[in-house]
PDB file of C-alpha atoms in Angstrom:
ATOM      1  CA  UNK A  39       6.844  17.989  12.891  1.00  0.00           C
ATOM      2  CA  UNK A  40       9.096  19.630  10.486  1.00  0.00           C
ATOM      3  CA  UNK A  41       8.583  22.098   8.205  1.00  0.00           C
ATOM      4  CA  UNK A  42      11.468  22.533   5.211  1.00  0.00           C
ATOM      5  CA  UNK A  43      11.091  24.352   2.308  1.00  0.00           C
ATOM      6  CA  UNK A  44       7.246  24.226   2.526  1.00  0.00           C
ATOM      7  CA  UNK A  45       7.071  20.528   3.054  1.00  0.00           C
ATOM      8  CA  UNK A  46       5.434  19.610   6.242  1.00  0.00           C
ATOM      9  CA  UNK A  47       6.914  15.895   7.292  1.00  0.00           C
ATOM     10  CA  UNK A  48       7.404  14.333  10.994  1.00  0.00           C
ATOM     11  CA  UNK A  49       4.024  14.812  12.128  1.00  0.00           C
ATOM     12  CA  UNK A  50       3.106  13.407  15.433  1.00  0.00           C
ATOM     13  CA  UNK A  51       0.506  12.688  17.848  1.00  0.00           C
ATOM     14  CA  UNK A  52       1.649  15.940  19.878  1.00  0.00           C
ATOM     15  CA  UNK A  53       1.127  17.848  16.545  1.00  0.00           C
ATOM     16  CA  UNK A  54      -2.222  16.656  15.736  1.00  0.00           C
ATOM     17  CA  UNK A  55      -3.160  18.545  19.488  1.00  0.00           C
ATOM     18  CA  UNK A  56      -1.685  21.851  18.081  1.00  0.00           C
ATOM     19  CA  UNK A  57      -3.539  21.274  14.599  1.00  0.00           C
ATOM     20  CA  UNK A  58      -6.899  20.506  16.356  1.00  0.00           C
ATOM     21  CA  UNK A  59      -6.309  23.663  18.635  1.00  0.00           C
ATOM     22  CA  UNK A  60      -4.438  25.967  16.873  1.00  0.00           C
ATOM     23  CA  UNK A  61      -4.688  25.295  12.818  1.00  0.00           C
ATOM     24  CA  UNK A  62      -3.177  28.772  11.604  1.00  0.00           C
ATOM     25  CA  UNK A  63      -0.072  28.171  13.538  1.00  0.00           C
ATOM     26  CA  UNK A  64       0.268  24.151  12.428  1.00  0.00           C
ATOM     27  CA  UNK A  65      -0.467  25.156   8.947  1.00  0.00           C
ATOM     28  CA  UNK A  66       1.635  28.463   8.712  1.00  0.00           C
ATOM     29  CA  UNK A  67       4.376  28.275   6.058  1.00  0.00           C
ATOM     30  CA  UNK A  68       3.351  25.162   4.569  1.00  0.00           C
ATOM     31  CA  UNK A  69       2.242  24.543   1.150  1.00  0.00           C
ATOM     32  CA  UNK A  70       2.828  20.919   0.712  1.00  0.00           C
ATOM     33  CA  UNK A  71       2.031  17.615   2.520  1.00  0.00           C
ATOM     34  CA  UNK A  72       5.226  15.477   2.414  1.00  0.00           C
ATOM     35  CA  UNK A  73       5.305  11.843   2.052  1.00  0.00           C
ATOM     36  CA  UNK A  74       4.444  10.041   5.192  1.00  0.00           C
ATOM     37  CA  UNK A  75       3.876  13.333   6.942  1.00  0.00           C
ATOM     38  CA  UNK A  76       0.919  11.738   8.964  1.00  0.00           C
ATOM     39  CA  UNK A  77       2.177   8.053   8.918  1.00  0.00           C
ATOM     40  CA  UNK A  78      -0.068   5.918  11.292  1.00  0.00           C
ATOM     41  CA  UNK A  79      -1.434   8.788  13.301  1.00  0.00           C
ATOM     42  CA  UNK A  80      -4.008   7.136  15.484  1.00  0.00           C
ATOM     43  CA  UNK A  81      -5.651  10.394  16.957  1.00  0.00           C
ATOM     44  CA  UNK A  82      -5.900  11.828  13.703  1.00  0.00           C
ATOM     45  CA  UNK A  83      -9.848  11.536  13.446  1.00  0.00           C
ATOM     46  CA  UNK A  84     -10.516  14.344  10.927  1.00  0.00           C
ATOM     47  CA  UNK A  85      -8.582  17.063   9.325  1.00  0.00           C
ATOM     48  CA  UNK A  86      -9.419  20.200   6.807  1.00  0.00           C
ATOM     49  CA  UNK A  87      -6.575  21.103   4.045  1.00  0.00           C
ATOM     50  CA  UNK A  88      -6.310  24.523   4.039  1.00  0.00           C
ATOM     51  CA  UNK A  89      -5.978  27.221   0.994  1.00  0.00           C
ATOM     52  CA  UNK A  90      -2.070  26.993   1.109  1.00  0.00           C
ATOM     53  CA  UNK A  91      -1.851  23.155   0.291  1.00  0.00           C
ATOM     54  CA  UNK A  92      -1.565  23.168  -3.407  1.00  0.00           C
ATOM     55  CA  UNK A  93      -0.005  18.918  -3.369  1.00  0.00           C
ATOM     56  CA  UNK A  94      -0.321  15.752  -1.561  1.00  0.00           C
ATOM     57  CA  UNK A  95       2.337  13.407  -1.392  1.00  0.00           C
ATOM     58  CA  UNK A  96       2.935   9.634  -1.362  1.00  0.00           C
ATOM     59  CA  UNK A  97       1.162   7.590   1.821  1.00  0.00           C
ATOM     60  CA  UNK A  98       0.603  11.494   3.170  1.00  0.00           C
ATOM     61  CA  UNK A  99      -2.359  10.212   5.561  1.00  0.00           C
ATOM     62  CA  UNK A 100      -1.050   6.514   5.119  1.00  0.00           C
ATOM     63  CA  UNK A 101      -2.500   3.895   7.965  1.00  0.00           C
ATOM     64  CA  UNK A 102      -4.311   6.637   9.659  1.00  0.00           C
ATOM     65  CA  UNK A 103      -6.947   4.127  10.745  1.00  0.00           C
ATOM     66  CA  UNK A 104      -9.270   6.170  12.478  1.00  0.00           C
ATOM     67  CA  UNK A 105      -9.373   9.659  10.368  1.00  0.00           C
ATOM     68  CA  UNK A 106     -13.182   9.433   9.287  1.00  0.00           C
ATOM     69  CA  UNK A 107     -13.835  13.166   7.836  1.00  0.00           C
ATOM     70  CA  UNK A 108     -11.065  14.910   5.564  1.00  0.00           C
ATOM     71  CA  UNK A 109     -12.050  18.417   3.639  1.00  0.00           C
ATOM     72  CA  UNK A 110     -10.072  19.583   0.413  1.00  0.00           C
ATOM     73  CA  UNK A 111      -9.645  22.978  -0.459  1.00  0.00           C
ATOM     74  CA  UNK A 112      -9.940  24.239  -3.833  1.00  0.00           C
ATOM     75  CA  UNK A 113      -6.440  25.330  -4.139  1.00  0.00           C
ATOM     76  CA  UNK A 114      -5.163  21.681  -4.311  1.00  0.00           C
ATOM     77  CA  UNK A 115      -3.896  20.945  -7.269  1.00  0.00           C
ATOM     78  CA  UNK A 116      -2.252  17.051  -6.791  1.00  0.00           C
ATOM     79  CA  UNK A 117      -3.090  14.463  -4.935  1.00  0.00           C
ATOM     80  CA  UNK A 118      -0.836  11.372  -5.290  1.00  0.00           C
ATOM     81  CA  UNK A 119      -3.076   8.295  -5.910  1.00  0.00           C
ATOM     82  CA  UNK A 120      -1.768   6.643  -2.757  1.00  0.00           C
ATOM     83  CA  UNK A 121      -2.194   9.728  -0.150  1.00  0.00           C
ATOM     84  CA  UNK A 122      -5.010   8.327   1.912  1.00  0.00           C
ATOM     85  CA  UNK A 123      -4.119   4.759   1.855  1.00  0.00           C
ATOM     86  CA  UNK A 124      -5.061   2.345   4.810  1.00  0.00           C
ATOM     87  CA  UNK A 125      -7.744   4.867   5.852  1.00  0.00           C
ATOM     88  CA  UNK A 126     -10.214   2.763   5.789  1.00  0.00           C
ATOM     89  CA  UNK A 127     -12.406   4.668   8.061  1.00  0.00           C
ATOM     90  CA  UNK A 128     -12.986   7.130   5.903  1.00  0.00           C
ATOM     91  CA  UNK A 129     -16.766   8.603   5.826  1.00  0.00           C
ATOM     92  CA  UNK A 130     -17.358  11.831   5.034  1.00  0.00           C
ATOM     93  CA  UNK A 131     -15.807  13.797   2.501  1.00  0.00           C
ATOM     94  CA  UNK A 132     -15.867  17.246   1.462  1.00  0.00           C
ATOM     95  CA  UNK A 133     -14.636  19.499  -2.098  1.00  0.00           C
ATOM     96  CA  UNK A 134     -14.546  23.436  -1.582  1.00  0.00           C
ATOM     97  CA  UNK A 135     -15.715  24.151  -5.029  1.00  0.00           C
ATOM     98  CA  UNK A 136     -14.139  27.564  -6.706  1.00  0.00           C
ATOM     99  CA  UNK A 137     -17.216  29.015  -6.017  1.00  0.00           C
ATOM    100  CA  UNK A 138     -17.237  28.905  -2.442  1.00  0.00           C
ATOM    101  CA  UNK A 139     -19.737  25.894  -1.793  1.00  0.00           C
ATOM    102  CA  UNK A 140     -18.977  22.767  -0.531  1.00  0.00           C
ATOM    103  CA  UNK A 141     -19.952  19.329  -2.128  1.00  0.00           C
ATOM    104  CA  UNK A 142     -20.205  17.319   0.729  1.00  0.00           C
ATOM    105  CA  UNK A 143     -20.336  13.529   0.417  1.00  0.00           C
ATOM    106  CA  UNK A 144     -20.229   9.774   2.229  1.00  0.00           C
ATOM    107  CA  UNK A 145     -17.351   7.190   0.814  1.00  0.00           C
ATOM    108  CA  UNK A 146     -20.236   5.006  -0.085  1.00  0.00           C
ATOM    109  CA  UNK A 147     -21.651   7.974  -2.213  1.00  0.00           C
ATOM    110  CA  UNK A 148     -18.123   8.717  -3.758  1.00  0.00           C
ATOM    111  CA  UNK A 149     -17.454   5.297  -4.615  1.00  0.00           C
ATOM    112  CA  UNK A 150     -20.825   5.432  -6.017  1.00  0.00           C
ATOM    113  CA  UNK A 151     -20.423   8.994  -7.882  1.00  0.00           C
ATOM    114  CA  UNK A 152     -17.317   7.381 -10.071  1.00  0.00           C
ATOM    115  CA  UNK A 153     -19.556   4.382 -11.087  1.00  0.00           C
ATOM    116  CA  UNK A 154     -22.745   6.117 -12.718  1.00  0.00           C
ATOM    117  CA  UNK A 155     -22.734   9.236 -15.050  1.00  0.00           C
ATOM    118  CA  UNK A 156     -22.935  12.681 -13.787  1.00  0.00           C
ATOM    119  CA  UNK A 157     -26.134  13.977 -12.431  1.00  0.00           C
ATOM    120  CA  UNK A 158     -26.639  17.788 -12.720  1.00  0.00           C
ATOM    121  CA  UNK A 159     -25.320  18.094  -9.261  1.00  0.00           C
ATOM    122  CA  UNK A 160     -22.169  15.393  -9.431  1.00  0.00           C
ATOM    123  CA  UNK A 161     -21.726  17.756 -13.192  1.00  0.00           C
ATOM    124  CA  UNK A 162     -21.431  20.885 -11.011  1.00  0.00           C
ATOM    125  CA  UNK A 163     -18.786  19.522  -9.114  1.00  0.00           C
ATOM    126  CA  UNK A 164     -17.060  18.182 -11.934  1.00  0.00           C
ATOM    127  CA  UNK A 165     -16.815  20.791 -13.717  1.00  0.00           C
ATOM    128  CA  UNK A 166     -14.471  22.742 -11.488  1.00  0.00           C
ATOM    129  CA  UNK A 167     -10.832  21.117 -13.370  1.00  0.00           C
ATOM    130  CA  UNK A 168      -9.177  20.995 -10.222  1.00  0.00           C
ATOM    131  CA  UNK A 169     -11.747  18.618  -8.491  1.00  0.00           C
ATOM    132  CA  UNK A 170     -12.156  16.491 -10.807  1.00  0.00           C
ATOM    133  CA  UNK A 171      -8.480  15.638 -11.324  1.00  0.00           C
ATOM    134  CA  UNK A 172      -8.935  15.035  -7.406  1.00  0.00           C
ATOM    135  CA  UNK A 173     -11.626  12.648  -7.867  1.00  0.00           C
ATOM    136  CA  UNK A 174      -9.703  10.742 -10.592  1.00  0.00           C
ATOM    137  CA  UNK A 175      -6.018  10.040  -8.271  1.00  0.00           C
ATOM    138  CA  UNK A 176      -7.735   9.384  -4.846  1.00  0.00           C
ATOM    139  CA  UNK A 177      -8.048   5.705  -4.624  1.00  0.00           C
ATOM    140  CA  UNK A 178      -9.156   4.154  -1.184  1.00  0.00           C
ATOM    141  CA  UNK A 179      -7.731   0.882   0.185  1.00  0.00           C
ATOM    142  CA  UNK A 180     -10.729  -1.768  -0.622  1.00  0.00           C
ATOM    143  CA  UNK A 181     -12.423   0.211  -3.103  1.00  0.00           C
ATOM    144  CA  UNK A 182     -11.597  -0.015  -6.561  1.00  0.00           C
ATOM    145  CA  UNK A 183     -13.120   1.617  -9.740  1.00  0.00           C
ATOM    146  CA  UNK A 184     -12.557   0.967 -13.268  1.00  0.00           C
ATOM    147  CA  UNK A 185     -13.143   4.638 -13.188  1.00  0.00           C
ATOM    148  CA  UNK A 186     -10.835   6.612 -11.990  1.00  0.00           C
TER     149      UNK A 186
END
């Protein structure tokens, strides 16, 4: 992997070892994920963003077939609308809200979420600015929403 400037690109299969082992030391200096960075990493199965990650670049998680669970910190502010494309394996997805809680939630029930109007507890989540802006860019390859 490299690391320039704060921009973490290159990853590869050896890397995801040291981020599923050691996460403070894959994640240390790094406060954005470049484009490509994890470009058709097969092993890749889940991965949390930590509180240093404020943007998500272009096809950042792009053909990463088998990542099912991804977690989003609060302190994200962009996610480009193309980040997670081609992971279509996706199933479980979870928002740090700013007050500490996490919204946890299936595909299915985020594809659903951006269909129907809030519910007190889809409100709460929305409510945080930062959250919802990341509900509005990710799209997911085969789902589409006249809502985002």
């Amino acid at each position: 992997m490299k690391k320039q400037n704060g921009i973490l690109t290159d990853v590869t299969e050896e890397d995801v070892k040291l981020l599923e082992s050691n996460p403070t030391d894959f994640w240390q200096g790094v406060t954005v994920i470049g484009e490509n960075a994890f470009f058709n990493l097969n092993n890749l199965k889940a991965i949390e963003i930590p509180n240093s990650i404020k943007d998500i670049y272009r096809f950042a998680f792009l053909g990463c077939a088998n990542l099912t669970h991804f977690k989003l910190s609060n302190s994200v502010v962009n996610v480009d609308e193309t980040a997670f494309e081609g992971c279509n394996s996706l199933l479980n997805i979870q928002f740090v809200c700013s007050n500490g809680g996490i919204y946890d939630i299936t595909t299915q029930d985020f594809v659903y979420l951006m269909k129907v109007l809030p519910t007190q507890e889809v409100e709460y989540v929305l409510t945080n600015k930062k959250l919802k802006n990341i509900l509005k860019q990710i799209k997911f390859e085969g789902f589409s929403n006249p809502n985002f």
